[in-house]
Structure formats: C-alpha cells, structure tokens
C-alpha cells in the first residue's frame, strides 16, 4: 500500500521503517530538514537498536523516502500522523498544535478515499476536532481512524513489528478495513486485535501509560515504607509479583520513571480530565507523579548525608538516558539527579555509553567522561542512574581501586550486592535493607 507518515521522531521514524519492512511504499514527512537529510543519508538521528539496519534496507530497496514537503505525487492509501504532543510550556496539558497543523497540511493533498490514522498520544476528544478541521480544509468528509502505538524505546522496531496487540478506533468500516489490510502480516499471525470507537482508542494509550506509571510509583511508594521499616522492596516485589493478577513486570523500584511519554502523559491526562469536569477520577496520578519526583530527591538527600555535604565532593553518575538502549534524556531521572547534585555544589562527572553525543554542549556544569574506568578516578560517590548492561558487568574490586571512596548508590537495583560488598564497597540499594 502507499503510505505516508508525518513526523519522523521516535514514533514516526520507527513506524515508517516498520511499514516499509512489511512491504509497503512509505513517504516520511517532517518539517525538520536536518532529520530528513540525515534519514536520506542513512542515519537515524537517535540511538535505537536495529533501526539503522532497517533504514539502510529500505533506502536500498526504495521502499522508504523522506522529505520536508507535503508534495506527494499521488494521494496515499493511508496517512499516519506521528507528530509529538509535548507538555505545554505554560502548564501540564498536552500541546496538540502539531497534530492539527499536520492534519491541515495533509487535508490539502489527500483524496476522499485516503484514510488518515492518528498514532500520536492525544487527549481524548482530539480526533473529533481533527476530523472536523481536516474535512473543512479538504472540502469532503475525511476518513479518520485512531490507532495507538505501544512501542517502547530501546525495543521500538521489534515492538512495532511484533506488537502484543493492535487497537483500532474508527467511525466507519472503510477505515478499519484499510488498517486491517496494512497490518495483515501481523494480524495473520494471530496478534490480538481490539476494534473500538475512536474516543476509546484515544483513551487506551493514556490509560495504558497511566497504569504503567502507577505500577512503578506503587513499588517506589513501598520502597519509601521499606526504607524506614527495615523491609526490602525488591523481595516484596518478587513476593507480590507471583500473584498473576499483580504480575512481576514494571515493579522494579529505583529512581523512577522518565522519558518523553510516561511523565507528560500522566500530567496531560490529569489536565484533560479536569477540563472534562472529572479531575477527581485521576487525581491519584498527581500522587504517582509526586512519588516519582521524591525518589530523585531521596538520592540527593542520601548523597548529602553519606558525604556529609555535597560542596566540592566528587560524584560520578553512571548513565544519563531515562532507560538503557536509548539516548533519550527527556525527563531522565539520572540526568535530573546529576543536575541537582551539581546545583548543590558537587563536582559531577557523567558517563553514558551513547548519550554524551546527544547531550552535546548542554549542561556545561557536568564533567563528561567517555571511558568508565577513567570516570571512576578520585570519586567520593558513584551513583548508578541507568541500568546499561556495561555497568552491571563492572568488576567491583578493580573499580574500587580507582575511586577515592568505595561508596555506591544503586539507583536501579541491578548490582550484585554481595559481590560489591565483598570488594569493600558500601552499597546503598534503594528500598532495600542490604546496606553494610
Ligand atoms: C512507554 C510505554 O512503556 C510504551 O508502551 C509506550 O508506547 C511509550 O511509553 C509511549 O508512550 O510512546 P518508554 O517511555 O519507551 O515506553 O519506556 P518504558 O519502558 O515504559 O520505561 C519508562 C520508565 O519507567 C523508564 O525510565 C524506566 O526506567 C522506568 N521503569 C520501568 C522503572 O523505574 N521501573 C520499572 O519496573 C519499569
């Protein structure tokens, strides 16, 4: 099928390449010429496993091309809207202006039989307004459907090609049939398929992210209790996780969730519910957000207590991205903690296997180090902020010979406590009672 995808960020670039891999002919559009040039030159602008190979493959077989303009030789069968919906500068609600501007530009180039599909995460009610605006510009009733995306950074392409479900919200059969056709290879494998109305499809995405954020904050709330009662939140998560109504996923306590999705989506959800007059229904998400923020503050307090003040102390932050296998530092707990420590007067060195490039010259107060061993030199405190596998493989004895003071805070609960303690480290694991 002929497909057009608007927005070439994490979602749009991945979706375009996934569609090309399924055998469709894809034109990707983004107003950012740097992004487009980079993709046409075979380079994905962010770190995402497998995406570079998929890009090279689709450029060489001609299944995908990228451009800044909305000039398309013939109207596509389907258009996917994959633009960002960031938190507004002024408040907590989602900024949906990019969705509307993409929609209006598209309305000038599509045909009455083109199906427009929203994939961006939007406040419920956006699709109705978008359909009306697009139809007014196009001069015919636009076919619009909503098809939320559940990909995770770090496994984005794999998640797009092998999703655990496909959700389609539509107002008419024609649109849902077209979407079933585009996803045929995935649906033929028996992938669960949920067909719903459009507002439900919009809500599914924010509800899923709100639930995941709530799970993480729940276990982090248990970690707060564990820390003052001598209990162990890691063992607790294991024990409750065996109940398959609870499940053991997304129950890892630590410095909390970050990224371009969970934090802004829960805030946007609260803002939208308040607009709809049912703010109380999701007001607990404000607590979910507060618990998450408190974990970051907790690490700063711990560092201060352990070091007897932060001024001029040497602190190493291992990891900057919000999760491993990504160089995304949006709302990253590790970066946030590093900045708070620097703000409090510590000399903060940062290491990350891939994110230093994306960090560029932002935050000059942070000292960059590209080599893990070199980064350890003279440190008074090490904090593990992102659980890259390279950090889990650090040999505690040799690493201990490099630092000034063998003190480590494991912000992700991934280190082998016994091995680090045996090598003479004082290890503080968040929410755990294993400290020596
Ligand atoms: C999230 C959702 O998981 C995806 O399903 C969704 O498609 C995506 O947002 C989106 O809206 O586009 P992502 O932001 O890539 O995906 O990251 P997650 O894997 O959800 O992790 C989010 C954060 O939670 C990370 O900072 C991670 O370290 C943290 N986390 C996760 C924990 O602290 N504990 C856990 O047990 C799990």
Coordinates of C-alpha atoms and ligand atoms in Angstrom, one line a residue:
X1 CA 0.0 0.0 0.0
X2 CA 1.1 3.6 -0.5
X3 CA 1.7 5.1 2.9
X4 CA 2.6 8.5 4.2
X5 CA 3.9 9.1 7.7
X6 CA 4.0 12.6 9.2
X7 CA 6.5 13.3 12.0
X8 CA 9.9 11.4 12.0
X9 CA 10.7 11.3 15.7
X10 CA 11.0 8.1 17.7
X11 CA 7.4 7.1 16.7
X12 CA 7.3 8.3 13.1
X13 CA 10.7 7.1 12.0
X14 CA 10.2 3.7 13.6
X15 CA 6.7 3.3 12.2
X16 CA 7.8 4.3 8.7
X17 CA 10.6 1.7 8.7
X18 CA 8.3 -0.9 10.2
X19 CA 5.7 -0.3 7.4
X20 CA 8.5 -0.4 4.8
X21 CA 9.6 -3.8 6.2
X22 CA 6.1 -5.1 5.9
X23 CA 6.3 -4.4 2.2
X24 CA 4.6 -1.0 1.9
X25 CA 5.8 2.0 0.0
X26 CA 6.4 4.8 2.5
X27 CA 7.0 8.5 2.2
X28 CA 8.0 10.1 5.6
X29 CA 7.5 13.8 6.1
X30 CA 9.0 16.1 8.8
X31 CA 9.4 19.8 8.8
X32 CA 12.9 19.4 10.3
X33 CA 15.3 19.3 7.3
X34 CA 18.2 18.0 9.5
X35 CA 16.2 15.0 10.4
X36 CA 15.1 14.3 6.8
X37 CA 18.6 14.8 5.4
X38 CA 20.0 12.5 8.0
X39 CA 17.5 9.8 7.2
X40 CA 18.0 10.1 3.5
X41 CA 21.8 9.8 4.2
X42 CA 21.1 6.5 6.1
X43 CA 21.5 7.8 9.6
X44 CA 18.8 7.7 12.3
X45 CA 19.1 10.8 14.5
X46 CA 18.8 8.9 17.8
X47 CA 20.0 5.6 19.2
X48 CA 17.6 2.8 18.7
X49 CA 18.7 -0.8 18.2
X50 CA 18.0 -2.3 14.8
X51 CA 16.7 1.0 13.2
X52 CA 19.9 1.9 11.3
X53 CA 19.8 -1.5 9.5
X54 CA 16.1 -1.2 8.8
X55 CA 16.8 2.3 7.3
X56 CA 19.6 1.1 5.1
X57 CA 17.5 -1.8 3.9
X58 CA 14.6 0.4 2.9
X59 CA 16.7 3.1 1.3
X60 CA 18.5 0.5 -0.8
X61 CA 15.3 -1.3 -1.9
X62 CA 13.5 2.1 -2.4
X63 CA 10.6 1.2 0.0
X64 CA 11.0 4.4 2.0
X65 CA 11.9 8.0 1.3
X66 CA 11.9 11.1 3.4
X67 CA 11.0 14.7 2.6
X68 CA 10.1 18.0 4.2
X69 CA 7.3 18.9 1.9
X70 CA 3.7 17.6 1.7
X71 CA 4.0 17.3 -2.1
X72 CA 3.2 13.7 -2.8
X73 CA 2.9 12.5 -6.4
X74 CA -0.4 10.7 -5.9
X75 CA -2.7 10.6 -2.8
X76 CA -1.6 7.7 -0.5
X77 CA -3.9 4.9 0.7
X78 CA -3.1 5.7 4.3
X79 CA -1.6 8.6 6.2
X80 CA -0.2 8.1 9.7
X81 CA 0.0 11.1 12.0
X82 CA 3.0 10.5 14.3
X83 CA 3.9 14.0 15.4
X84 CA 4.9 14.9 19.0
X85 CA 2.4 16.1 21.7
X86 CA 4.8 17.5 24.3
X87 CA 3.8 19.1 27.6
X88 CA 2.8 22.7 27.0
X89 CA 5.3 25.3 28.2
X90 CA 2.6 27.0 30.3
X91 CA 1.0 24.1 32.0
X92 CA 0.6 20.3 32.3
X93 CA -1.7 19.7 29.3
X94 CA -0.5 18.2 26.0
X95 CA 0.3 20.6 23.2
X96 CA -1.7 19.2 20.2
X97 CA -0.9 22.0 17.8
X98 CA 1.5 19.8 15.8
X99 CA -1.4 17.3 15.3
X100 CA -3.7 20.0 13.9
X101 CA -1.1 21.6 11.7
X102 CA -0.1 18.2 10.2
X103 CA -3.8 17.4 9.7
X104 CA -4.4 20.7 7.9
X105 CA -1.4 20.3 5.6
X106 CA -2.5 16.7 4.8
X107 CA -6.1 17.7 4.1
X108 CA -4.8 19.6 1.0
X109 CA -3.1 16.6 -0.6
X110 CA -5.3 13.6 0.3
X111 CA -8.1 12.1 -1.7
X112 CA -11.6 11.3 -0.4
X113 CA -10.6 7.6 -0.1
X114 CA -7.4 8.2 1.8
X115 CA -7.6 7.0 5.4
X116 CA -5.9 9.3 7.9
X117 CA -4.7 7.5 11.0
X118 CA -3.8 9.2 14.2
X119 CA -1.0 7.5 16.2
X120 CA 0.2 10.4 18.3
X121 CA -0.8 10.2 22.0
X122 CA -3.6 12.8 22.4
X123 CA -6.1 14.0 24.9
X124 CA -9.5 12.2 24.4
X125 CA -11.6 14.3 22.1
X126 CA -8.8 15.4 19.8
X127 CA -9.8 13.1 16.9
X128 CA -13.3 14.5 16.6
X129 CA -11.9 18.1 16.4
X130 CA -9.2 17.0 13.9
X131 CA -11.7 15.3 11.6
X132 CA -13.9 18.4 11.5
X133 CA -10.9 20.7 10.8
X134 CA -9.5 18.4 8.1
X135 CA -12.8 17.9 6.4
X136 CA -13.4 21.7 6.3
X137 CA -10.0 22.2 4.6
X138 CA -10.3 19.2 2.3
X139 CA -13.9 20.0 1.2
X140 CA -15.0 16.4 1.7
X141 CA -15.6 14.2 4.8
X142 CA -12.2 12.9 5.7
X143 CA -11.9 9.2 6.8
X144 CA -10.1 9.4 10.2
X145 CA -9.2 6.5 12.5
X146 CA -7.1 6.2 15.7
X147 CA -4.5 3.5 16.1
X148 CA -2.5 4.0 19.3
X149 CA 1.1 2.8 19.3
X150 CA 2.7 1.0 22.3
X151 CA 6.3 0.8 21.3
X152 CA 9.0 1.2 23.9
X153 CA 12.3 3.0 23.3
X154 CA 15.1 0.5 23.2
X155 CA 12.9 -2.1 21.5
X156 CA 10.9 0.1 19.2
X157 CA 11.2 -1.7 15.9
X158 CA 10.7 -5.1 17.5
X159 CA 7.6 -3.8 19.3
X160 CA 6.2 -2.3 16.1
X161 CA 6.7 -5.5 14.1
X162 CA 5.6 -7.8 16.9
X163 CA 3.1 -5.9 18.9
X164 CA 1.3 -7.6 21.8
X165 CA -2.0 -6.1 20.4
X166 CA -3.3 -3.9 17.7
X167 CA -6.0 -1.4 18.7
X168 CA -8.1 0.4 16.0
X169 CA -10.7 3.0 16.7
X170 CA -12.8 4.1 13.7
X171 CA -16.1 5.7 12.7
X172 CA -16.5 3.7 9.6
X173 CA -15.9 0.2 8.2
X174 CA -13.9 1.5 5.2
X175 CA -11.2 2.9 7.5
X176 CA -10.9 -0.1 9.7
X177 CA -10.7 -2.4 6.7
X178 CA -7.8 -0.4 5.3
X179 CA -6.0 -0.6 8.6
X180 CA -6.6 -4.4 8.8
X181 CA -5.1 -4.6 5.3
X182 CA -2.0 -2.6 6.2
X183 CA -1.3 -4.8 9.3
X184 CA -2.3 -8.0 7.6
X185 CA 1.1 -9.8 8.1
X186 CA 0.9 -9.0 11.8
X187 CA -2.8 -9.9 12.2
X188 CA -2.4 -13.2 10.3
X189 CA 0.0 -14.3 13.0
X190 CA -2.9 -14.2 15.4
X191 CA -1.9 -10.9 17.2
X192 CA -4.7 -9.9 19.4
X193 CA -6.8 -7.2 17.7
X194 CA -9.2 -4.9 19.5
X195 CA -11.7 -2.8 17.5
X196 CA -13.2 0.1 19.4
X197 CA -14.7 3.5 18.9
X198 CA -12.4 6.5 18.4
X199 CA -12.6 8.0 21.9
X200 CA -11.8 4.6 23.4
X201 CA -8.8 4.3 21.1
X202 CA -7.5 7.7 22.2
X203 CA -8.0 6.8 25.9
X204 CA -6.4 3.3 25.6
X205 CA -3.0 4.8 25.1
X206 CA -3.0 7.3 28.0
X207 CA -4.7 4.7 30.2
X208 CA -2.0 2.2 29.5
X209 CA 0.8 4.6 30.2
X210 CA -1.0 5.9 33.4
X211 CA -1.3 2.3 34.6
X212 CA 2.4 1.6 34.0
X213 CA 3.4 4.8 35.7
X214 CA 1.1 3.8 38.7
X215 CA 2.8 0.4 38.9
X216 CA 6.2 1.9 39.1
X217 CA 5.2 4.5 41.6
X218 CA 3.4 1.9 43.7
X219 CA 6.6 -0.1 44.2
X220 CA 8.5 3.1 44.8
X221 CA 6.0 4.0 47.5
X222 CA 6.6 0.6 49.0
X223 CA 10.3 1.4 48.8
X224 CA 9.7 4.5 50.9
X225 CA 8.0 2.4 53.5
X226 CA 10.7 -0.3 53.3
X227 CA 13.4 2.2 53.9
X228 CA 12.0 3.3 57.3
X229 CA 10.8 -0.1 58.4
X230 CA 13.7 -2.4 57.7
X231 CA 11.8 -4.2 54.9
X232 CA 13.1 -5.0 51.4
X233 CA 11.1 -3.7 48.5
X234 CA 12.9 -5.9 45.9
X235 CA 11.9 -9.1 47.8
X236 CA 8.4 -7.6 48.4
X237 CA 8.0 -7.0 44.6
X238 CA 9.1 -10.6 44.0
X239 CA 6.6 -11.9 46.5
X240 CA 3.6 -10.0 45.3
X241 CA 4.6 -10.4 41.6
X242 CA 4.0 -14.2 41.8
X243 CA 0.3 -13.4 42.0
X244 CA -0.5 -13.3 38.4
X245 CA -3.3 -10.7 39.0
X246 CA -0.5 -8.4 40.0
X247 CA 2.4 -9.7 37.8
X248 CA 6.1 -9.1 38.2
X249 CA 6.6 -6.6 35.4
X250 CA 7.0 -2.8 36.0
X251 CA 7.6 -3.5 39.7
X252 CA 11.3 -2.5 39.8
X253 CA 11.9 0.1 42.4
X254 CA 14.6 2.7 41.9
X255 CA 14.9 6.3 40.9
X256 CA 11.7 6.1 39.0
X257 CA 10.3 6.7 35.5
X258 CA 11.3 9.3 33.0
X259 CA 11.2 9.7 29.2
X260 CA 9.1 11.5 26.7
X261 CA 6.0 9.6 27.5
X262 CA 5.0 8.4 31.0
X263 CA 5.7 11.7 32.9
X264 CA 4.0 14.0 30.4
X265 CA 1.2 11.6 29.7
X266 CA 0.0 11.3 33.3
X267 CA 0.1 15.1 33.6
X268 CA -1.7 15.6 30.3
X269 CA -4.3 13.0 31.5
X270 CA -5.0 14.9 34.7
X271 CA -5.3 18.2 32.8
X272 CA -7.8 16.7 30.3
X273 CA -9.9 15.0 33.0
X274 CA -10.1 18.4 34.8
X275 CA -11.2 20.1 31.5
X276 CA -13.9 17.4 31.2
X277 CA -15.1 18.1 34.8
X278 CA -13.9 14.7 36.2
X279 CA -10.5 15.7 37.5
X280 CA -11.1 13.7 40.7
X281 CA -11.2 10.5 38.7
X282 CA -7.5 10.6 38.0
X283 CA -6.3 13.0 40.8
X284 CA -4.3 10.0 42.2
X285 CA -2.0 10.4 39.2
X286 CA -0.7 13.6 40.9
X287 CA 0.5 11.4 43.7
X288 CA 2.0 9.0 41.2
X289 CA 4.0 12.0 39.8
X290 CA 5.0 13.1 43.3
X291 CA 6.2 9.7 44.4
X292 CA 8.3 9.6 41.3
X293 CA 9.8 13.0 42.0
X294 CA 10.5 12.1 45.6
X295 CA 12.8 9.2 44.6
X296 CA 15.0 11.7 42.8
X297 CA 15.1 14.0 45.8
X298 CA 15.8 10.9 48.0
X299 CA 19.1 10.1 46.2
X300 CA 20.3 13.7 46.6
X301 CA 19.5 13.6 50.3
X302 CA 21.3 10.2 50.6
X303 CA 24.3 11.6 48.8
X304 CA 24.4 14.6 51.1
X305 CA 24.1 12.5 54.2
X306 CA 26.6 10.0 53.2
X307 CA 29.2 12.6 52.1
X308 CA 28.5 15.0 55.0
X309 CA 27.7 17.7 52.5
X310 CA 27.9 18.0 48.7
X311 CA 30.1 21.1 48.2
X312 CA 33.2 20.2 46.2
X313 CA 32.6 16.5 46.6
X314 CA 33.3 14.3 43.5
X315 CA 30.3 12.4 42.3
X316 CA 30.1 10.1 39.3
X317 CA 26.7 9.4 37.6
X318 CA 26.8 6.2 35.6
X319 CA 24.1 6.6 32.9
X320 CA 22.2 9.6 31.7
X321 CA 19.4 8.3 29.5
X322 CA 16.0 7.6 31.0
X323 CA 16.5 3.9 30.3
X324 CA 19.2 1.7 28.8
X325 CA 19.5 1.1 25.0
X326 CA 18.3 4.7 24.3
X327 CA 20.0 8.1 24.2
X328 CA 16.8 9.8 25.2
X329 CA 17.3 12.1 28.2
X330 CA 13.9 13.7 28.2
X331 CA 12.8 13.9 31.9
X332 CA 15.5 11.4 32.7
X333 CA 15.8 10.7 36.5
X334 CA 19.6 10.1 36.1
X335 CA 20.2 13.5 34.4
X336 CA 17.9 15.3 36.8
X337 CA 19.8 13.9 39.8
X338 CA 23.1 14.8 38.3
X339 CA 22.0 18.4 37.7
X340 CA 20.5 18.6 41.3
X341 CA 23.9 17.4 42.7
X342 CA 25.8 19.9 40.6
X343 CA 23.4 22.7 41.7
X344 CA 24.2 21.8 45.3
X345 CA 27.9 22.3 44.7
X346 CA 29.1 18.8 43.9
X347 CA 31.7 18.2 41.1
X348 CA 29.6 15.8 39.0
X349 CA 31.1 13.6 36.3
X350 CA 28.8 11.8 33.9
X351 CA 29.3 8.7 31.8
X352 CA 26.9 7.1 29.4
X353 CA 27.7 4.6 26.7
X354 CA 25.8 6.5 24.0
X355 CA 24.1 9.7 25.3
X356 CA 27.1 12.0 25.6
X357 CA 26.7 12.8 21.9
X358 CA 23.1 13.7 22.3
X359 CA 24.0 15.8 25.4
X360 CA 26.2 17.9 23.2
X361 CA 27.2 21.1 24.9
X362 CA 24.0 21.3 27.1
X363 CA 24.7 21.5 30.9
X364 CA 28.3 22.5 30.8
X365 CA 28.4 22.1 34.6
X366 CA 28.6 18.3 34.1
X367 CA 32.0 16.9 33.5
X368 CA 31.9 14.4 30.6
X369 CA 33.9 11.2 30.6
X370 CA 33.8 8.6 27.8
X371 CA 35.6 5.8 29.5
X372 CA 34.1 4.1 32.5
X373 CA 37.4 3.3 34.2
X374 CA 38.7 6.8 33.7
X375 CA 35.4 8.2 35.1
X376 CA 35.9 6.5 38.4
X377 CA 39.1 8.3 39.2
X378 CA 39.0 10.2 42.6
X379 CA 35.3 9.8 43.0
X380 CA 33.8 10.1 46.5
X381 CA 30.5 8.6 45.4
X382 CA 29.3 6.6 42.4
X383 CA 25.6 6.6 41.5
X384 CA 24.1 4.1 39.1
X385 CA 21.4 6.0 37.3
X386 CA 20.7 3.9 34.2
X387 CA 21.0 0.2 34.1
X388 CA 23.1 -0.2 31.0
X389 CA 24.5 -3.8 30.8
X390 CA 28.0 -2.4 30.7
X391 CA 27.5 -1.2 34.3
X392 CA 26.2 -4.5 35.5
X393 CA 29.4 -6.0 34.2
X394 CA 31.7 -3.7 36.2
X395 CA 34.2 -5.7 38.3
X396 CA 33.8 -4.1 41.8
X397 CA 37.3 -4.9 43.0
X398 CA 39.1 -3.3 40.1
X399 CA 36.7 -0.4 40.1
X400 CA 37.2 0.1 43.8
X401 CA 40.9 0.6 43.2
X402 CA 40.2 3.7 41.1
X403 CA 37.8 5.7 43.3
X404 CA 38.7 7.8 46.3
X405 CA 35.9 6.3 48.4
X406 CA 34.1 3.0 47.9
X407 CA 30.6 4.3 48.2
X408 CA 27.9 3.5 45.6
X409 CA 24.1 4.1 45.4
X410 CA 22.4 1.6 43.1
X411 CA 19.5 3.6 41.7
X412 CA 18.2 0.7 39.7
X413 CA 18.7 -2.3 41.9
X414 CA 20.8 -4.2 39.4
X415 CA 24.1 -4.7 41.1
X416 CA 25.2 -7.9 42.8
X417 CA 25.1 -6.6 46.3
X418 CA 27.2 -9.4 47.8
X419 CA 30.0 -9.1 45.2
X420 CA 30.2 -5.3 45.7
X421 CA 30.2 -5.6 49.5
X422 CA 32.8 -8.4 49.3
X423 CA 35.0 -6.0 47.3
X424 CA 34.9 -3.5 50.2
X425 CA 32.2 -1.1 48.9
X426 CA 29.5 0.5 51.0
X427 CA 26.5 -0.2 48.7
X428 CA 23.1 1.6 49.2
X429 CA 20.4 -0.1 47.2
X430 CA 17.1 2.0 47.1
X431 CA 14.3 0.4 49.0
X432 CA 16.5 -2.4 50.4
X433 CA 17.8 -3.4 53.8
X434 CA 21.1 -4.8 52.5
X435 CA 23.3 -1.9 53.4
X436 CA 26.6 -2.7 55.1
Ligands
LIG1 C1 6.4 3.8 27.4 C2 5.4 2.6 27.4 O1 6.0 1.5 28.1 C3 5.1 2.2 25.9 O2 4.2 1.1 25.9 C4 4.6 3.4 25.2 O3 4.3 3.1 23.8 C5 5.6 4.6 25.3 O4 5.8 4.9 26.6 C6 5.0 5.7 24.6 O5 4.0 6.3 25.1 O6 5.4 6.0 23.4 P1 9.0 4.1 27.1 O7 8.8 5.5 27.5 O8 9.9 3.8 26.0 O9 7.6 3.4 26.9 O10 9.7 3.4 28.4 P2 9.3 2.3 29.5 O11 9.9 1.0 29.2 O12 7.8 2.4 29.7 O13 10.0 2.9 30.8 C7 9.6 4.2 31.3 C8 10.4 4.5 32.5 O14 10.0 3.7 33.6 C9 11.9 4.3 32.4 O15 12.5 5.5 33.0 C10 12.2 3.1 33.3 O16 13.5 3.1 33.8 C11 11.1 3.2 34.3 N1 10.8 1.9 34.9 C12 10.2 0.9 34.2 C13 11.0 1.7 36.3 O17 11.5 2.6 37.0 N2 10.6 0.5 36.9 C14 10.1 -0.5 36.2 O18 9.8 -1.5 36.8 C15 9.8 -0.3 34.8

